[in-house]
CSV table of C-alpha atoms and ligand atoms in Angstrom, one decimal:
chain,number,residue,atom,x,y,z
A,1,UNK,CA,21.2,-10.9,12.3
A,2,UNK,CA,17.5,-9.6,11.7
A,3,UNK,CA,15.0,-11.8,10.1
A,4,UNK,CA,13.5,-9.5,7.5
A,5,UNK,CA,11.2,-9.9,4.4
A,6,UNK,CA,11.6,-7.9,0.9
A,7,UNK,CA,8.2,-6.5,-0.1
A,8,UNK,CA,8.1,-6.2,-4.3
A,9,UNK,CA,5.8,-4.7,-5.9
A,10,UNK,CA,6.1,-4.5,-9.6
A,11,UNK,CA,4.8,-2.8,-11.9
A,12,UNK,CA,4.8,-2.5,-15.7
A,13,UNK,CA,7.8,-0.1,-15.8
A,14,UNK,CA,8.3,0.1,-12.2
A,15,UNK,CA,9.6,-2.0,-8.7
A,16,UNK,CA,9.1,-0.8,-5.9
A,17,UNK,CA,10.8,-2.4,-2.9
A,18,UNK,CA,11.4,-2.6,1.3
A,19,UNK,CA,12.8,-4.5,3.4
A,20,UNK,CA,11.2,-5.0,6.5
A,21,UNK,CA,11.7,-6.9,9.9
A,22,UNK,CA,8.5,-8.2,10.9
A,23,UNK,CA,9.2,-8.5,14.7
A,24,UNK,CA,9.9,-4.9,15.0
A,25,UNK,CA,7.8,-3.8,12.1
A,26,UNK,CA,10.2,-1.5,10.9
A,27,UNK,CA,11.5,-0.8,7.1
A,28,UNK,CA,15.2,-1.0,7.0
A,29,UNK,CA,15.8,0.1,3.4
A,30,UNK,CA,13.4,0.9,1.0
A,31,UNK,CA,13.9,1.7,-2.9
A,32,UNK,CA,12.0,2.4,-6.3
A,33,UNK,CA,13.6,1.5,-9.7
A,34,UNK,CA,11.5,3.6,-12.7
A,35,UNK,CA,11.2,4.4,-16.2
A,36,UNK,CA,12.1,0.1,-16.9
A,37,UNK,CA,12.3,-0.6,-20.2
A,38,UNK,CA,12.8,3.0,-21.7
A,39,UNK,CA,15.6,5.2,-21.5
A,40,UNK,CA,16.7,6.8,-18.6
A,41,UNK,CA,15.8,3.9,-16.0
A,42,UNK,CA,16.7,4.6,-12.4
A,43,UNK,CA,17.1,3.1,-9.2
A,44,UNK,CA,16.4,5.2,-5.7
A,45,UNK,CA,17.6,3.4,-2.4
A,46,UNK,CA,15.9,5.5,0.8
A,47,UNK,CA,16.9,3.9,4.3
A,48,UNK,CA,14.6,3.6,6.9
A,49,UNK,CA,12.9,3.3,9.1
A,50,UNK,CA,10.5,5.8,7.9
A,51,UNK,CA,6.9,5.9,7.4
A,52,UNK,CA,5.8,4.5,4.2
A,53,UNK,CA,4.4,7.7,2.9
A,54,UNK,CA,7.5,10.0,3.8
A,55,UNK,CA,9.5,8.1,0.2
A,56,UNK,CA,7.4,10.7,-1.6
A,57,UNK,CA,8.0,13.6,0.7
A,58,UNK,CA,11.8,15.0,0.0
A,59,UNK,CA,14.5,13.6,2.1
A,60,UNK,CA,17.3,11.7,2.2
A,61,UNK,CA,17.5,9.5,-1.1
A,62,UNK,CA,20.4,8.3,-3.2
A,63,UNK,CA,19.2,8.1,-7.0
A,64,UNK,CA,21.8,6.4,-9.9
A,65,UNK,CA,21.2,5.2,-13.1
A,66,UNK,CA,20.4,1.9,-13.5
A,67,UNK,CA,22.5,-0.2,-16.1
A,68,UNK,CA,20.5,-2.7,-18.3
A,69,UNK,CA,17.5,-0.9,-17.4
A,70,UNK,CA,14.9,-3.5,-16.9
A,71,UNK,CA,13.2,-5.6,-14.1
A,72,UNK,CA,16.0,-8.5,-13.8
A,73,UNK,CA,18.9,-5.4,-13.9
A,74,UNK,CA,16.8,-3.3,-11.2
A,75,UNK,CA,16.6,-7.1,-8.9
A,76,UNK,CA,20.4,-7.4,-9.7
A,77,UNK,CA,20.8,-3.9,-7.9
A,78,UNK,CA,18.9,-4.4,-4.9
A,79,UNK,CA,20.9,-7.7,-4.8
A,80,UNK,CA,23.9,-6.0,-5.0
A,81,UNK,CA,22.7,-3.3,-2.5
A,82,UNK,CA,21.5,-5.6,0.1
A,83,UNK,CA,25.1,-7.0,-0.3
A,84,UNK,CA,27.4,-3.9,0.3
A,85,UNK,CA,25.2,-3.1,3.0
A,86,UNK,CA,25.6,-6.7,4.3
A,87,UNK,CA,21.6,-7.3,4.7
A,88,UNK,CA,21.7,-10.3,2.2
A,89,UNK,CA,21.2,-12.6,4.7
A,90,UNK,CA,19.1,-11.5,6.3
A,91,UNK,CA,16.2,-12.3,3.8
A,92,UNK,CA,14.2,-14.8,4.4
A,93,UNK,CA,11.3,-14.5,2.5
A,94,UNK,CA,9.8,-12.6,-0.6
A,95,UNK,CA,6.7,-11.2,-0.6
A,96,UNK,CA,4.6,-10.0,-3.5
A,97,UNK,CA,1.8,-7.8,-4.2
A,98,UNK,CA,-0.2,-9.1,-6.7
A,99,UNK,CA,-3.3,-6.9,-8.5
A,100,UNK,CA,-5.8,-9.2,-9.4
A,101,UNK,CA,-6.5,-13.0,-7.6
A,102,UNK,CA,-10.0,-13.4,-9.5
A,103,UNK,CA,-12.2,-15.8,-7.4
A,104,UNK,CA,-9.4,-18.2,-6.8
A,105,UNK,CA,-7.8,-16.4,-4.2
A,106,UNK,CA,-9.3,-15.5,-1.1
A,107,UNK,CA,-5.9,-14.8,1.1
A,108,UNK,CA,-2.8,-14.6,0.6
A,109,UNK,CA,-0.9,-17.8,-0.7
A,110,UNK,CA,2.7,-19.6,-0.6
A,111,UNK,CA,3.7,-18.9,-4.6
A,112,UNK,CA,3.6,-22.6,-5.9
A,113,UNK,CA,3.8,-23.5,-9.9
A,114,UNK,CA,0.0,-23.9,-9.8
A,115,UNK,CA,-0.3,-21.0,-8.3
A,116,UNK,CA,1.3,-19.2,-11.2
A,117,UNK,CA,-0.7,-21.1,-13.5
A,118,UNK,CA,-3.9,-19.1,-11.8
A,119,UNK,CA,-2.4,-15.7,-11.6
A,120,UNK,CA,-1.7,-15.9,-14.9
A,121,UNK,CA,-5.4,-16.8,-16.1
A,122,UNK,CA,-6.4,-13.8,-13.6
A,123,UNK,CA,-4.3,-12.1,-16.1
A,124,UNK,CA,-6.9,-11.1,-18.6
A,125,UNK,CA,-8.8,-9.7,-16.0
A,126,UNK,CA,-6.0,-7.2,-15.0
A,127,UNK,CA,-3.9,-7.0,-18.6
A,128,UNK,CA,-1.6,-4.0,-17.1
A,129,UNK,CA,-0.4,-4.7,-13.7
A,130,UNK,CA,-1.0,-9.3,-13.3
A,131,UNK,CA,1.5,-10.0,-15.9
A,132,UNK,CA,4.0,-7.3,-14.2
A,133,UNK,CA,3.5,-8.9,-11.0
A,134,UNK,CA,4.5,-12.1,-12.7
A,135,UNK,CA,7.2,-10.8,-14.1
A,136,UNK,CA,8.4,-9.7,-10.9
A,137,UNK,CA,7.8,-12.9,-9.1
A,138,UNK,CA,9.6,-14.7,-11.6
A,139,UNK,CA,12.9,-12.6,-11.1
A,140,UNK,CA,12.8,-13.1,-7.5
A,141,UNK,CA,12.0,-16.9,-8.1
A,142,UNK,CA,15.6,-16.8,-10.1
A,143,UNK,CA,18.0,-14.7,-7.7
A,144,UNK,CA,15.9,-15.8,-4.2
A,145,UNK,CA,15.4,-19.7,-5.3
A,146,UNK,CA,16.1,-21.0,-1.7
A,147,UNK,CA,13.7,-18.6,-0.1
A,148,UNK,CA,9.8,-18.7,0.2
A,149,UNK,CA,7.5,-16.8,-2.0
A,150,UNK,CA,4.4,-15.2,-1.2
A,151,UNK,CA,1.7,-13.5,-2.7
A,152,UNK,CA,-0.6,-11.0,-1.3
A,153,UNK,CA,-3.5,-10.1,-3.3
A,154,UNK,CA,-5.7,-6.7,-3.9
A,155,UNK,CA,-8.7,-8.0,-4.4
A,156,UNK,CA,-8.5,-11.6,-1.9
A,157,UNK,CA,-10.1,-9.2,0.9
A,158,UNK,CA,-13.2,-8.5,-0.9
A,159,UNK,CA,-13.7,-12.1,-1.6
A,160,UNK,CA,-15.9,-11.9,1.7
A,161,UNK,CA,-18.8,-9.2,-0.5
A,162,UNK,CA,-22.3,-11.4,-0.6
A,163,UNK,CA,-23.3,-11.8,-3.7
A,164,UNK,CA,-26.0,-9.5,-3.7
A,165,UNK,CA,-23.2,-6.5,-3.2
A,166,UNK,CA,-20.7,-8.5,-6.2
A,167,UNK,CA,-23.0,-9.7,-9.1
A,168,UNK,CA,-24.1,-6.6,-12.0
A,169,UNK,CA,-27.4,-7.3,-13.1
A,170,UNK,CA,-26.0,-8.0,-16.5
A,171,UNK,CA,-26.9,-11.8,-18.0
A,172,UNK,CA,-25.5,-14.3,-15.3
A,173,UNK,CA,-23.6,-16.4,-18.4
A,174,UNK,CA,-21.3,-13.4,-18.3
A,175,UNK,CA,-20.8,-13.7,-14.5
A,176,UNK,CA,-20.2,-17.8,-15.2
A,177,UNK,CA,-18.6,-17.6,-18.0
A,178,UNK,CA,-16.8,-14.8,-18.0
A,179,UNK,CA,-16.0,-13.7,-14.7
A,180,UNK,CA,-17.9,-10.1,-14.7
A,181,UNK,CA,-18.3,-9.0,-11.2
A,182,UNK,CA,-17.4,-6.9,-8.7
A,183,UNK,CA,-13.7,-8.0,-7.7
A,184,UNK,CA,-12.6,-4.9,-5.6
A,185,UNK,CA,-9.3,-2.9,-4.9
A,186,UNK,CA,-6.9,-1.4,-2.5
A,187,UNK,CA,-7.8,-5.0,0.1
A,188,UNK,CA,-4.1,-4.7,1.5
A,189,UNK,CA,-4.6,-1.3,2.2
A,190,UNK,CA,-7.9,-2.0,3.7
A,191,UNK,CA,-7.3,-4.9,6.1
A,192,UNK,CA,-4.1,-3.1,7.9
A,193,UNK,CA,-6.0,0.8,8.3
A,194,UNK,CA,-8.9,-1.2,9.9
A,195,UNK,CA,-6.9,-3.5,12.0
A,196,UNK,CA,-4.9,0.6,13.2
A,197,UNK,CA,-8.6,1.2,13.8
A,198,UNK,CA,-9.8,-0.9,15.6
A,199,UNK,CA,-6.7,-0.5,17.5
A,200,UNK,CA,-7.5,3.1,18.2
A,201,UNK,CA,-10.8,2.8,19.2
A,202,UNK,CA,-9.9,0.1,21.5
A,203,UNK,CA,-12.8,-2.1,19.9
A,204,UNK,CA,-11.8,-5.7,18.9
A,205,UNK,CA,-12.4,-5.5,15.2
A,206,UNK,CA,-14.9,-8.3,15.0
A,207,UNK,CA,-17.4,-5.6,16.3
A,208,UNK,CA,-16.6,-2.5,14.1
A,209,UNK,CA,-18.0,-1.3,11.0
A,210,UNK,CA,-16.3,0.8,9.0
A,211,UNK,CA,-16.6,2.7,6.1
A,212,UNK,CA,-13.0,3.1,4.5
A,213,UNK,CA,-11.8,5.8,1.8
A,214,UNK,CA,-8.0,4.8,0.2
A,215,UNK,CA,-7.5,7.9,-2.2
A,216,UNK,CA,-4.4,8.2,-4.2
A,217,UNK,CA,-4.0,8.5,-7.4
A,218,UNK,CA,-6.7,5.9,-7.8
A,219,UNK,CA,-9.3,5.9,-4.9
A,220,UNK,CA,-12.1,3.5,-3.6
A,221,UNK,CA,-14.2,3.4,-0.4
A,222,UNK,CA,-15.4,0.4,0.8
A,223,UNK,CA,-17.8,-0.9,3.8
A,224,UNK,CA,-16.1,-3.3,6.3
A,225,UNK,CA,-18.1,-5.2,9.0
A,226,UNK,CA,-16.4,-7.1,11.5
A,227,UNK,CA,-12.9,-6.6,9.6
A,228,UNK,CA,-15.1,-8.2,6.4
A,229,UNK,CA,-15.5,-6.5,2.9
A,230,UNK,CA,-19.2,-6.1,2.6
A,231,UNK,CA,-19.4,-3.5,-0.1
A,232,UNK,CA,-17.0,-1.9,-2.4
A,233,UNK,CA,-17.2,1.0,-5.2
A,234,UNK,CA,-14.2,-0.7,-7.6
A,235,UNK,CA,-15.7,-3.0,-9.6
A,236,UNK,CA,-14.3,-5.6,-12.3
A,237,UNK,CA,-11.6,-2.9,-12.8
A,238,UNK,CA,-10.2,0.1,-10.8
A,239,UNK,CA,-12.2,2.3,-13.3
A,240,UNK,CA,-15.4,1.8,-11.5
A,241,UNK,CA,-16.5,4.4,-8.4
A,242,UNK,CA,-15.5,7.4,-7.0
A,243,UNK,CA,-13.5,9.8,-9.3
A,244,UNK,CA,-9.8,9.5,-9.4
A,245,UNK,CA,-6.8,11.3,-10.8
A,246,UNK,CA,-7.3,10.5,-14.4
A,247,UNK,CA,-9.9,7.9,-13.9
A,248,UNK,CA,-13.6,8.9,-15.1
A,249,UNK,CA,-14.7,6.5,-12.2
A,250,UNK,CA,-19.0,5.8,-11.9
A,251,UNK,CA,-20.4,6.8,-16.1
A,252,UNK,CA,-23.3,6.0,-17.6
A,253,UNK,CA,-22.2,3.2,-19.5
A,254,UNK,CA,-23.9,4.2,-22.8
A,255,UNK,CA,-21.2,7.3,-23.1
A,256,UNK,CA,-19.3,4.5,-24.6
A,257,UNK,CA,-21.4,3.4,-27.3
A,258,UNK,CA,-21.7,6.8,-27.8
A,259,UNK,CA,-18.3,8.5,-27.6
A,260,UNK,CA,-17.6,5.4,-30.1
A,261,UNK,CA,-19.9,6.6,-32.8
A,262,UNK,CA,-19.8,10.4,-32.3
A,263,UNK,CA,-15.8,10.2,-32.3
A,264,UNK,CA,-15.3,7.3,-34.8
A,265,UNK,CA,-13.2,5.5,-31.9
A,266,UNK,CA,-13.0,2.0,-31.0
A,267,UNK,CA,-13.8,0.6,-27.2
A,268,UNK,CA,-10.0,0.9,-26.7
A,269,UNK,CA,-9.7,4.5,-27.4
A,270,UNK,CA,-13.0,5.3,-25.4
A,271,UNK,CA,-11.3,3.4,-22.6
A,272,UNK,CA,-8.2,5.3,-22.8
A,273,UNK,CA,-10.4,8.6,-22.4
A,274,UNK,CA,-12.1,7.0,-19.4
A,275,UNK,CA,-8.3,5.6,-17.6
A,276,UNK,CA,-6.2,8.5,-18.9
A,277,UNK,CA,-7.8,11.3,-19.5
A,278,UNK,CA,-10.4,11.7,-17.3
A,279,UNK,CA,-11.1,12.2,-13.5
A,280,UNK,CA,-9.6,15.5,-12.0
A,281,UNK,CA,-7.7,15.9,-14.6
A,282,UNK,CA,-10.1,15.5,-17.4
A,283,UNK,CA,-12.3,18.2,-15.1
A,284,UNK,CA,-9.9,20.8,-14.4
A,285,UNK,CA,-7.7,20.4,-18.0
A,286,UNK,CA,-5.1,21.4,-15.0
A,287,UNK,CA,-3.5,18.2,-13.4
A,288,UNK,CA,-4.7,14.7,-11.3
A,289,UNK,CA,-2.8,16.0,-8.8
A,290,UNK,CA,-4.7,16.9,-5.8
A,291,UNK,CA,-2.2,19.2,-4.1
A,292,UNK,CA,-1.7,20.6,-7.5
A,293,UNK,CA,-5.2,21.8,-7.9
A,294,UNK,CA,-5.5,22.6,-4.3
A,295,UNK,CA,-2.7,25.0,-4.9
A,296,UNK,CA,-4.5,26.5,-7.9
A,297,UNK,CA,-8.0,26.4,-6.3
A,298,UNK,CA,-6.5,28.7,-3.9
A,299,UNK,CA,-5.3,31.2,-6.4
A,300,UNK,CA,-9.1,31.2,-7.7
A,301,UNK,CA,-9.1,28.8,-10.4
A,302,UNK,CA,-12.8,28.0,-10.7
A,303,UNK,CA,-12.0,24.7,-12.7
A,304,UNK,CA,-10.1,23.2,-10.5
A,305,UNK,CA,-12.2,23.8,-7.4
A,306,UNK,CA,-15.2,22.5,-9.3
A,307,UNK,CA,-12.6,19.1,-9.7
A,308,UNK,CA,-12.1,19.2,-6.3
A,309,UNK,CA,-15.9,19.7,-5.6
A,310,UNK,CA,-16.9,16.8,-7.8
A,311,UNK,CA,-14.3,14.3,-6.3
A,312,UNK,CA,-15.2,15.4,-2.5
A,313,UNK,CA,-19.6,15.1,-3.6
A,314,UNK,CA,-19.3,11.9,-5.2
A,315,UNK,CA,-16.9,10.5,-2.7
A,316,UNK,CA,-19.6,11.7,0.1
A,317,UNK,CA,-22.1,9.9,-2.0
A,318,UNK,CA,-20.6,6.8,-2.1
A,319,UNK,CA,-19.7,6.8,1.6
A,320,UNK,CA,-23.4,7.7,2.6
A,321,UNK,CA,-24.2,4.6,0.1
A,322,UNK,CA,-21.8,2.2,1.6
A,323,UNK,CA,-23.3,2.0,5.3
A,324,UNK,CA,-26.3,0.4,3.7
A,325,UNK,CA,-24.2,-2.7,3.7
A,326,UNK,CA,-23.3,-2.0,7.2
A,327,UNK,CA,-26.9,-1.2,8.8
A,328,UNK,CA,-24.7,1.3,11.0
A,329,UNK,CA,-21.9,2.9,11.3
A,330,UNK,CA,-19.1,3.1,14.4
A,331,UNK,CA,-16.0,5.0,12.1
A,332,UNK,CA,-15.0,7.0,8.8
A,333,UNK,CA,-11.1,6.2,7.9
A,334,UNK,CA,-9.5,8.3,5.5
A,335,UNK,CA,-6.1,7.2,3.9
A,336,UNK,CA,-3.8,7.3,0.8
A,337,UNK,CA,-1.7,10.4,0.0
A,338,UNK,CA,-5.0,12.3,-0.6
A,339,UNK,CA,-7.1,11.2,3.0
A,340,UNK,CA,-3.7,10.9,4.6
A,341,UNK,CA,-2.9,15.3,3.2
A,342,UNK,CA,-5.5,16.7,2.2
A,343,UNK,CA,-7.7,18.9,5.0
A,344,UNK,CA,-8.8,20.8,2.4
A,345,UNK,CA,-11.0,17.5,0.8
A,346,UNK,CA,-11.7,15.9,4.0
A,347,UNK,CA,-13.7,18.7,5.2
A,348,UNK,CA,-15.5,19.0,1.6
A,349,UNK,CA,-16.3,15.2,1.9
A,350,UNK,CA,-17.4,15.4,6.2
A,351,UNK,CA,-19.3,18.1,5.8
A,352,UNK,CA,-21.3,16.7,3.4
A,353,UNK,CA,-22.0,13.7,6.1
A,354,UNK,CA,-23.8,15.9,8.7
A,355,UNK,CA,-26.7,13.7,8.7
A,356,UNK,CA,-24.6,10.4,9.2
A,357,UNK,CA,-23.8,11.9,12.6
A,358,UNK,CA,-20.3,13.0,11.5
A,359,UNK,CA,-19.0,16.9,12.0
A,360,UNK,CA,-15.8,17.8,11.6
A,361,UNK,CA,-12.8,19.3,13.9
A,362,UNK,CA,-11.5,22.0,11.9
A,363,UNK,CA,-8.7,22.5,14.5
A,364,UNK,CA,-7.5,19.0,14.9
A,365,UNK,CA,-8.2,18.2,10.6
A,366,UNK,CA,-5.6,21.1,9.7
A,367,UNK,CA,-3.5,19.2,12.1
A,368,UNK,CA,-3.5,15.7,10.6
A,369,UNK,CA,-0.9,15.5,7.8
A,370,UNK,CA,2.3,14.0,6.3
A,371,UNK,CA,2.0,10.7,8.6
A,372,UNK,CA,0.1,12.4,11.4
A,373,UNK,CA,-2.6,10.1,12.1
A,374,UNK,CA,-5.5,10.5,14.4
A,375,UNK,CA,-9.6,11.6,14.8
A,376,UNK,CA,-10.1,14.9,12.9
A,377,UNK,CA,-14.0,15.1,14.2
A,378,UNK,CA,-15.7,16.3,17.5
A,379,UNK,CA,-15.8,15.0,20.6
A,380,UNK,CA,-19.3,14.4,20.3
A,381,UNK,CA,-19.5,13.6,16.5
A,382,UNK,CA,-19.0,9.7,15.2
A,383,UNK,CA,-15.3,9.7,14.9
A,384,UNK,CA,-13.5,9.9,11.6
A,385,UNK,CA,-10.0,9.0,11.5
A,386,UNK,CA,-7.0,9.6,9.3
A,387,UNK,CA,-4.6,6.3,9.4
A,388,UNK,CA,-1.3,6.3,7.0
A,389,UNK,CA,-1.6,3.3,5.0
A,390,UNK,CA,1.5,0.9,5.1
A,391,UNK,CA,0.5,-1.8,2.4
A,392,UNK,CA,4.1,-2.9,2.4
A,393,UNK,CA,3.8,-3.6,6.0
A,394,UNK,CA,0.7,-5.9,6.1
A,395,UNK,CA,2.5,-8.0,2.4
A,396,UNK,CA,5.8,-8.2,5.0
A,397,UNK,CA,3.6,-9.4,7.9
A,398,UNK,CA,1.5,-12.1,5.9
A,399,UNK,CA,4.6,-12.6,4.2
A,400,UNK,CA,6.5,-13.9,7.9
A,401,UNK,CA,3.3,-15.5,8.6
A,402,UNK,CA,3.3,-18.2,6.1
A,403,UNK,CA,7.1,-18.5,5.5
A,404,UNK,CA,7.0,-19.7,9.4
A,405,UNK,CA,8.6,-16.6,10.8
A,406,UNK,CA,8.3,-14.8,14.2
A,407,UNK,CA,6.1,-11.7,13.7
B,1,LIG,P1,-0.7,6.3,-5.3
B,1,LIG,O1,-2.2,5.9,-5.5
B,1,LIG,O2,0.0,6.5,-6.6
B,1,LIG,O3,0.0,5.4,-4.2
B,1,LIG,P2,-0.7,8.4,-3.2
B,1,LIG,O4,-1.4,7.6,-2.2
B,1,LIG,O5,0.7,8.8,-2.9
B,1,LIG,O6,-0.7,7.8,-4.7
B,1,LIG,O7,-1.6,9.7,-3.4
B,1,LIG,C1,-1.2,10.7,-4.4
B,1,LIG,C2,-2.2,11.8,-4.2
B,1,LIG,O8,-2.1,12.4,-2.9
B,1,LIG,C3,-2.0,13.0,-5.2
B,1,LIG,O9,-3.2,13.5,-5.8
B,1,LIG,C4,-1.3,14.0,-4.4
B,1,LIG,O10,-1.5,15.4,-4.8
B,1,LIG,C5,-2.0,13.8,-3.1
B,1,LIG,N1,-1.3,14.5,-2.0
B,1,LIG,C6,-0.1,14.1,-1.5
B,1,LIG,N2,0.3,15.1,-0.5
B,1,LIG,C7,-0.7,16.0,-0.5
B,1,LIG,C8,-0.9,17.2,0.3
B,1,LIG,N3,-0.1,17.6,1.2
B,1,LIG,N4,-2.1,17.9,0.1
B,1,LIG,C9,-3.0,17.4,-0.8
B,1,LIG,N5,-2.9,16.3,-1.5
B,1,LIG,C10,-1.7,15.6,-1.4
């Protein structure tokens, strides 16, 4: 029998799962339970092994209802799952993505009482997604109470910024007292494309420096030296940085003072403009999706290529930006479903970058998508390389790392 690890990561109205064995790194079954908590909750089971990304392509997937509807009923069906399909056993270990570690956590951690105590206070840092992850944990801590738990945090892997690259220059007692400072995103994602990189490259990774873009549905960039966070555009919250599906990312903070008087509404509604409302879709009043306004770009909407156009300028922006914290720079990596799929903003963003030394490979960037992975730049340019993220992957690896098992 396998040694494997589940990988949750739960969300507000959402649990995501896989199963992974650690020694041969691949997912054995995989599976998303939605809409928890309202009607019409569902549970999708997807064997694998498959590349990560591929659960959102089309393919083989079985979708049913799920009874009860809410995170305890979607961990009794995986239970039950896992059973029929006689993988039960085979768990040794939970893992658990966890949004927001504060300063506390600076890797990833055996889940401890005391250590729930903290990720709970990290809570009112990340109100939306820390007290889902808790809620998560907690379930697994009641159906897995033999096994180890582990938790693998966003933001530990920026812990490593200098303060110079972390601290606004807003009054320090907020920065004491209150915690305001850069924390950073997307760390899991991070630490396993630059590891593929350095990999690629054939460089050990204590010599690279990277600059990283993960865009999805949110997106960051971040400058990595020596496989260290030195520099990252999230901020306190994912809203800071580049612009994202229907986040505003980088404003001037005085819009909200103004949006707040000029519309009558309070900080929250300004800030549900700014999460919800804004970003590519707020631009193109079309969709965050970025295939979505690709599509209609194409059939000569001029709003949505002006999205597109924005995203791609700023992102350049911050990428150029970023290598100050390097002093130079060996590799671009692209990933999420957006650097992972999109040729279309990868060339926007490269060509953008001619001066960094970077020019793209038109040929080989059409090539690289839906998992491909690989340099989509000149022989002669600096390389820039697409890597499929696998954040699952790096929680299950940590994950048999500190429960004492082979990986
Ligand atoms: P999340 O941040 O929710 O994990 P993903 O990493 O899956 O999201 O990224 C979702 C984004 O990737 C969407 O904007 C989607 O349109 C984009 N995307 C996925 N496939 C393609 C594609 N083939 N071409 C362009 N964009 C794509």
């Amino acid at each position: 029998m396998k040694s494997c690890i589940l990988v949750i990561n739960c969300g507000s109205s959402s649990l995501k799962f896989a199963l992974i064995d650690p020694v041969s790194q691949q997912e054995v079954l995989s599976g998303l339970a939605e809409k928890l908590g309202m009607a019409g909750s569902q549970i999708t089971f997807k064997h694998g092994p498959t590349p990560r990304r591929s659960f959102r392509q089309p393919g083989e997937k079985d979708v049913s209802p799920l009874e009860g509807g809410n995170h305890a009923a979607a961990m009794d069906a995986i239970i039950a799952r896992l059973k029929d399909e006689d993988l039960l056993d085979s768990v040794k270990a939970v893992g658990h993505r966890v949004v927001h570690g504060g300063e506390v956590f600076k890797s990833t951690v055996v889940i401890d009482d005391s250590v729930l105590a903290e990720i709970e206070k990290c809570s009112k840092l990340a109100p939306l997604h820390n007290p889902a992850n808790l809620l998560g944990i907690r379930t697994a801590m009641q159906q897995f109470a033999d096994l180890p738990q582990v938790a693998v945090f966003d933001t530990s892997f920026h812990q490593t910024m200098p303060e110079h690259a972390y601290l606004y220059a807003v009054p320090m007692s907020l920065y004491r007292e209150h915690g305001v400072r850069r924390y950073g995103f997307h760390g899991t994602s991070y630490r396993y494309i630059t590891s593929k990189a350095a990999e690629l490259l054939g460089k050990p990774l204590e010599e690279t420096a990277f600059v990283c873009a993960h865009l999805g549905n949110g997106a960051s960039a971040t400058a990595i030296k020596g496989g260290k966070s030195v520099d990252t555009t999230m901020g306190l919250t994912p809203l800071e940085g580049s612009v994202m599906g229907t986040r505003s990312g980088d404003i001037d903070p005085g819009i909200i003072g103004y949006l707040g008087s000029e519309l009558n509404l309070s900080v929250a509604g300004v800030m549900d403009v700014l999460n919800k409302k804004s970003g590519l879709l707020g631009l193109s009043e079309l969709s965050s999706d970025c295939r979505e306004l690709q599509e209609a770009a194409s059939a000569g909407n001029e709003a949505a290529k002006l999205a597109l156009d924005i995203f791609s300028y700023r992102l350049a922006k911050h990428i150029a930006a970023l290598t100050v914290g390097l002093g130079r720079l060996d590799a671009l990596l692209l990933t999420g479903g957006i650097g992972e799929n999109s040729a279309y903003v990868r060339a926007n963003v490269i060509n953008r970058l001619g001066f960094l030394g970077l020019k793209l490979d038109d040929d080989a960037n059409a090539a690289c998508t839906r998992g491909k992975v690989g340099r989509i730049t000149t022989e002669e340019s600096l390389p820039a390389l697409v890597i499929s993220t696998d954040e699952e992957m790096m929680i299950a690896m940590d994950t048999a790392k500190l429960a004492g098992l082979a990986a």
